[in-house]
Tab-separated table of C-alpha atoms in Angstrom:
chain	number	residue	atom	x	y	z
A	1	UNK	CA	-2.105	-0.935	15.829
A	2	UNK	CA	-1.899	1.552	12.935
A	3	UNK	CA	-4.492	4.076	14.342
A	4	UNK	CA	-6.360	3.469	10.505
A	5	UNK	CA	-9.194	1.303	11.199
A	6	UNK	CA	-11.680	-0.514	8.671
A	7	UNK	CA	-14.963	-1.958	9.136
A	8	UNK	CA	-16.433	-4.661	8.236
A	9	UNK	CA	-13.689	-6.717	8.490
A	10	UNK	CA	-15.292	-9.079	6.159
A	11	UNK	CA	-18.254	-8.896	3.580
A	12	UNK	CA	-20.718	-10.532	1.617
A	13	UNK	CA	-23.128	-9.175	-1.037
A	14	UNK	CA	-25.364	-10.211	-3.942
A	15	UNK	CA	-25.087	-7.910	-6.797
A	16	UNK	CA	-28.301	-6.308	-6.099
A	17	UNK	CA	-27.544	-5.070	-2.771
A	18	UNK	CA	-26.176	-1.861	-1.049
A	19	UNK	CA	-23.305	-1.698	1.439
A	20	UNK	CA	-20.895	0.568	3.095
A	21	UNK	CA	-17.439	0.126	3.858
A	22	UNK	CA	-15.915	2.702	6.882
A	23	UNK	CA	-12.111	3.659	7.219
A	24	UNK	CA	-11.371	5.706	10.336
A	25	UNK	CA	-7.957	7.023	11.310
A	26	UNK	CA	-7.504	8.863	14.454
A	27	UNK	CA	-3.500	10.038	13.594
A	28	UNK	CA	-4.226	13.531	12.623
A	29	UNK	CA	-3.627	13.355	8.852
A	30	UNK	CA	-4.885	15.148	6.075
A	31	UNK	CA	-5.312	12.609	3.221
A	32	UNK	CA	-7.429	9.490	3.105
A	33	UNK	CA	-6.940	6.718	0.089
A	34	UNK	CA	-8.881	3.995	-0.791
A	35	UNK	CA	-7.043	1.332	-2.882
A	36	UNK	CA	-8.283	-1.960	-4.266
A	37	UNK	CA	-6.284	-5.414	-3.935
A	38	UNK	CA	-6.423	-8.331	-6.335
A	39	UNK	CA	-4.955	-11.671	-6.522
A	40	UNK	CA	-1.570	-11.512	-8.368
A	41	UNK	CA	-2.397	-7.687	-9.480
A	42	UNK	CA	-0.603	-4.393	-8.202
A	43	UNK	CA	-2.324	-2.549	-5.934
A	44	UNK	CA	-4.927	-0.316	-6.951
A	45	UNK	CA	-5.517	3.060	-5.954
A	46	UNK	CA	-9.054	4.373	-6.319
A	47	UNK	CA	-9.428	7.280	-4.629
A	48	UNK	CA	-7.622	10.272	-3.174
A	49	UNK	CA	-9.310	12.738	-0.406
A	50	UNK	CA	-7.127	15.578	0.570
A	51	UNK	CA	-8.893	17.673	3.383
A	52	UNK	CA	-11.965	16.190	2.903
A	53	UNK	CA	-11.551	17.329	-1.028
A	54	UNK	CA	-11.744	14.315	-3.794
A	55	UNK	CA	-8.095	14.726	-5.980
A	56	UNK	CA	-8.156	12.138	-7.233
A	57	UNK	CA	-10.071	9.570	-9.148
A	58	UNK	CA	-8.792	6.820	-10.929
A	59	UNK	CA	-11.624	6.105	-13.568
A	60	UNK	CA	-13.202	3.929	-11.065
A	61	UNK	CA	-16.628	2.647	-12.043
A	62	UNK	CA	-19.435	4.241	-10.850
A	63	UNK	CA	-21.162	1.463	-8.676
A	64	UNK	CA	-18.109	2.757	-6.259
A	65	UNK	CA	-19.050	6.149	-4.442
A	66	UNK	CA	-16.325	7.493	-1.863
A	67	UNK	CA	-17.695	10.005	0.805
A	68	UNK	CA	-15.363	12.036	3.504
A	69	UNK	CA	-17.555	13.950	5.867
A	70	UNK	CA	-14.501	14.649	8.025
A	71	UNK	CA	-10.546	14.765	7.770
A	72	UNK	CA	-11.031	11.447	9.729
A	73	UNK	CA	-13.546	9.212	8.488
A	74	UNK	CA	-13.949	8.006	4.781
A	75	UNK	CA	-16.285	5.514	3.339
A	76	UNK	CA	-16.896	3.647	0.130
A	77	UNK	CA	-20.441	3.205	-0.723
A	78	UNK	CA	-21.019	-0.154	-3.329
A	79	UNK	CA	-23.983	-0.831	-5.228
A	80	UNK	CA	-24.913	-3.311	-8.138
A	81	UNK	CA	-21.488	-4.648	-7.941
A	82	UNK	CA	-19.946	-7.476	-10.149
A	83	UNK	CA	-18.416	-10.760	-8.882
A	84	UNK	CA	-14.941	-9.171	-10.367
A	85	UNK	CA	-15.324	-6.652	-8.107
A	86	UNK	CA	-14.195	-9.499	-5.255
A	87	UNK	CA	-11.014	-8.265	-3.483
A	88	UNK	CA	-9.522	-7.307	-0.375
A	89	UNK	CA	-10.397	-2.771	0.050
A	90	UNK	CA	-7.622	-1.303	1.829
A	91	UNK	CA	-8.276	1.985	3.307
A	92	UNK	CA	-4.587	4.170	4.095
A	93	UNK	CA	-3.407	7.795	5.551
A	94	UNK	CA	-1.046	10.127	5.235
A	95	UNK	CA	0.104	13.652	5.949
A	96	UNK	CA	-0.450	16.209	3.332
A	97	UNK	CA	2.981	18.474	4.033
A	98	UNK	CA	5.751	16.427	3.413
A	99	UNK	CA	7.484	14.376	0.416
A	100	UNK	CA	8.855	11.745	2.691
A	101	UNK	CA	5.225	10.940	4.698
A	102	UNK	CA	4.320	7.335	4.452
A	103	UNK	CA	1.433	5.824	4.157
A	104	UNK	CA	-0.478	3.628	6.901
A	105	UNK	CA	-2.992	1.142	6.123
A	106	UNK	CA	-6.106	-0.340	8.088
A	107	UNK	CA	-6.397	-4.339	7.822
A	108	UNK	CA	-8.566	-4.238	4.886
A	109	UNK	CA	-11.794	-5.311	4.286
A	110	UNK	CA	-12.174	-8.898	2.040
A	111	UNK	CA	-15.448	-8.071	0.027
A	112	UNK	CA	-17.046	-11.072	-2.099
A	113	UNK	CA	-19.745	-10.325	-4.156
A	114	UNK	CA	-21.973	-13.601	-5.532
B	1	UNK	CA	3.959	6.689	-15.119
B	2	UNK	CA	5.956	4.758	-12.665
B	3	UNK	CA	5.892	1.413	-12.415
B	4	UNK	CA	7.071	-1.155	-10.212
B	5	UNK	CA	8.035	-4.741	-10.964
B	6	UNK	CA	8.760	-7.763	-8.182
B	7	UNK	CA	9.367	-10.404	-10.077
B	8	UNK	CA	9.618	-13.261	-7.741
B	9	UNK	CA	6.200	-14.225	-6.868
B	10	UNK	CA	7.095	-16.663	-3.692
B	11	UNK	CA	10.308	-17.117	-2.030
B	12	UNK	CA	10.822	-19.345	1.123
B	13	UNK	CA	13.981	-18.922	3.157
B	14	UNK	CA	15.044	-21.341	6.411
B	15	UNK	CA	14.629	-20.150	9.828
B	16	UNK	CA	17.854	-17.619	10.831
B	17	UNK	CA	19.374	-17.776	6.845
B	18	UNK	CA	18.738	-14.706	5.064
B	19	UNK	CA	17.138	-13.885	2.127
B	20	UNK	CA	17.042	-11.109	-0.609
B	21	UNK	CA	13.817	-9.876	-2.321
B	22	UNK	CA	14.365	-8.282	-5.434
B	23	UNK	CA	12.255	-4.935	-6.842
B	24	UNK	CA	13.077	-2.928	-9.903
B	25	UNK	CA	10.680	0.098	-10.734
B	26	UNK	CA	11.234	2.640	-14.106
B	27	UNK	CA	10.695	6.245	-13.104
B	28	UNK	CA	11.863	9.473	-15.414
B	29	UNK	CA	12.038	11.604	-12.071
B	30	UNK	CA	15.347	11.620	-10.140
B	31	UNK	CA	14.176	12.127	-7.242
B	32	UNK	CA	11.384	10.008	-5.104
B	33	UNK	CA	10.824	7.717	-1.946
B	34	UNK	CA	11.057	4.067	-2.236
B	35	UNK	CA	9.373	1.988	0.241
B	36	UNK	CA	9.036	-1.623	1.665
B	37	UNK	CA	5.991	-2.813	3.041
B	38	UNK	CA	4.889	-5.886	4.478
B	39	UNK	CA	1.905	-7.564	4.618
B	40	UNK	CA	1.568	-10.280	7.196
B	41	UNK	CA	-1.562	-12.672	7.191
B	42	UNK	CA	-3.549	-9.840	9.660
B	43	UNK	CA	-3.673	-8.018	5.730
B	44	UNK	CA	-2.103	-5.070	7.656
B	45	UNK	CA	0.268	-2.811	5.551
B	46	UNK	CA	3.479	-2.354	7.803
B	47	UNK	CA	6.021	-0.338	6.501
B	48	UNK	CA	9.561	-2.268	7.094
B	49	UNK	CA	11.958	0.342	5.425
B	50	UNK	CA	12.632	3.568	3.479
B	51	UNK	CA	15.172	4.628	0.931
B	52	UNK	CA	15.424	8.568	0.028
B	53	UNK	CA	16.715	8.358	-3.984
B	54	UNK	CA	19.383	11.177	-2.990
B	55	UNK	CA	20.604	9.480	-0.319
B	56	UNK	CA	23.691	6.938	-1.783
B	57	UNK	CA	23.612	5.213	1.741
B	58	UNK	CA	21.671	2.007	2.063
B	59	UNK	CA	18.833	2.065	4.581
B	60	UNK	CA	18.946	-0.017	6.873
B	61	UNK	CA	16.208	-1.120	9.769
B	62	UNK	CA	17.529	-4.138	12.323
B	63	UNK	CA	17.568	-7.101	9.954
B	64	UNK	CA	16.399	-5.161	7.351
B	65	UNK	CA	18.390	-3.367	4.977
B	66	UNK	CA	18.597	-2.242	1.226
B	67	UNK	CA	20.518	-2.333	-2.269
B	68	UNK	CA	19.372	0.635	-3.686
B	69	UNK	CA	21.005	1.125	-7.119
B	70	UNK	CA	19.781	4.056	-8.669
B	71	UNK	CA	21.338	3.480	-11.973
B	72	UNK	CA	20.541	0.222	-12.708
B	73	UNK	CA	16.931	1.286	-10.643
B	74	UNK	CA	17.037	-1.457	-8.582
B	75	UNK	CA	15.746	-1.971	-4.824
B	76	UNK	CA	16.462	-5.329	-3.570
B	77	UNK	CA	14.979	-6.164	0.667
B	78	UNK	CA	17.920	-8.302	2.564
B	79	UNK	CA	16.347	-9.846	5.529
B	80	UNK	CA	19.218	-10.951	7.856
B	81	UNK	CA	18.546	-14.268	10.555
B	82	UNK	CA	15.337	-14.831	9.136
B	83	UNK	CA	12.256	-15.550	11.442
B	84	UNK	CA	8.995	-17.105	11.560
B	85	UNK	CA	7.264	-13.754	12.187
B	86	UNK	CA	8.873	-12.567	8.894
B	87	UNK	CA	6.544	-14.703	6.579
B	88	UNK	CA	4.210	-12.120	4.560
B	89	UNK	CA	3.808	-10.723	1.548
B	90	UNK	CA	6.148	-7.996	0.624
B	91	UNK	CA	5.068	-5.177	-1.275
B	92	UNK	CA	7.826	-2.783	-3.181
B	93	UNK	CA	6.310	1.081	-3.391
B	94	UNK	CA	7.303	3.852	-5.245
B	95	UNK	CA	6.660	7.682	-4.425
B	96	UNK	CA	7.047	10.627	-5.966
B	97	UNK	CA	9.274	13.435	-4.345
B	98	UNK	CA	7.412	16.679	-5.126
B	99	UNK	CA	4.446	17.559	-4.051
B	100	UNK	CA	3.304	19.971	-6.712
B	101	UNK	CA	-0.672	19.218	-6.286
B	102	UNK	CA	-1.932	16.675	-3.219
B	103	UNK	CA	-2.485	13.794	-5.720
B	104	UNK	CA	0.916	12.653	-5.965
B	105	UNK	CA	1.054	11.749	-2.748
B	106	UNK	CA	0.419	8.412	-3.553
B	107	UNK	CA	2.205	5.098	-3.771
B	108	UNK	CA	2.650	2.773	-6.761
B	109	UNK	CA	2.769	-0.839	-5.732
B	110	UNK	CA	4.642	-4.050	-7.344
B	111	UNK	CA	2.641	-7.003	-7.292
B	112	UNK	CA	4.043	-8.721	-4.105
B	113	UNK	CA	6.332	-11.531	-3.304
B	114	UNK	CA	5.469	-13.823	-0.603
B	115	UNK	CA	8.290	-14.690	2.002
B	116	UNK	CA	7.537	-18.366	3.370
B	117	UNK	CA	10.145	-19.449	6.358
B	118	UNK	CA	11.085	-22.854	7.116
B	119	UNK	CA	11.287	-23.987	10.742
């Protein structure tokens, strides 16, 4: 148990529809990441949330919307999505007051969009 | 930018042998964090072991331990006695050192190498 926790585990959506995926993480840190996993691809880092603050956005398409109402919960909202946009969504923390603070990951969720 | 480069996409090692997975990564900073991770078939992100660039000392974790050669900026995983519960994917990260603004706080990832064990 990493104490970062992501819900659904698993998800299925036509291209028309609306979802929400949920990260939780109940170890007291600061910063929040979502980052985007791909068959044979580096991992992709999407966004950054610093104290409930977006820092970072890494020219992800629209039809992704983050939201952090709180230093512990974060959520990706997904809309008229594209079959590309199949892949495993791994939500991470991290302290915010260190250069040595690692980051811990949730499970993932494995999104397929048809 | 950083980058980071596994270039062994599978490896598969007998039960109690060891194996080496190899990581190089290109940076222009000389000083940063590189990590381990592994990612086990749960899809959780564990981190196995961490190497501080100013340290010249190899980490080391239980059967886990590094060849961190700055110079040549190369990071290479040794797992010693080799077992079942070791077969995962195994992610080489890079981080930055300084923390001038919050956003580089985050980790650049190689593409993965997965470790298959052989009864």
């Amino acid at each position: 148990e990493t104490g970062v926790t992501q819900t659904p585990r698993h998800l299925v959506m036509g291209m028309t529809n609306k979802k929400s995926l949920k990260c939780e993480q109940h170890l007291g840190h600061n910063a929040m990441y979502w980052y985007k996993q791909s068959a044979k691809k580096p991992l992709e880092l999407m966004f950054v949330y610093s104290l409930e603050e977006r820092v970072e956005n890494n020219s992800v398409p629209s039809r992704f919307s983050p939201e952090c109402p709180n230093s512990s919960h974060l959520f990706l909202h997904l809309h008229t999505l594209q079959p590309e946009d199949s892949a495993l969504y791994l939500c991470a923390s991290s302290q915010d007051d260190s250069g040595a603070t690692e980051a811990f990951f949730g499970q993932g969720t494995r999104l397929t969009v048809v | 930018a950083q980058t980071v480069t596994q270039s062994q996409p599978e490896m598969s090692v007998q039960e109690a042998e060891t194996v080496t997975l190899s990581c190089t990564y290109d940076t222009s900073e000389s000083d940063y964090y590189l990590f381990w991770y592994k990612q086990p078939p749960s899809r959780q992100m564990i981190l196995v072991i961490r190497q501080e660039a100013y340290k010249q000392q190899n980490a080391t974790e239980n059967r886990f331990s590094v060849n961190f050669q700055k110079a040549a900026k190369s990071f290479s995983l040794k797992i010693s006695d080799s077992q079942l519960g070791d077969a995962a994917m195994y992610f080489c990260a890079y981080r930055t050192f300084f923390i001038s603004n919050f956003g580089n706080e985050k980790l650049t990832f190689g593409t993965g190498t997965r470790l298959t064990i052989i009864p």
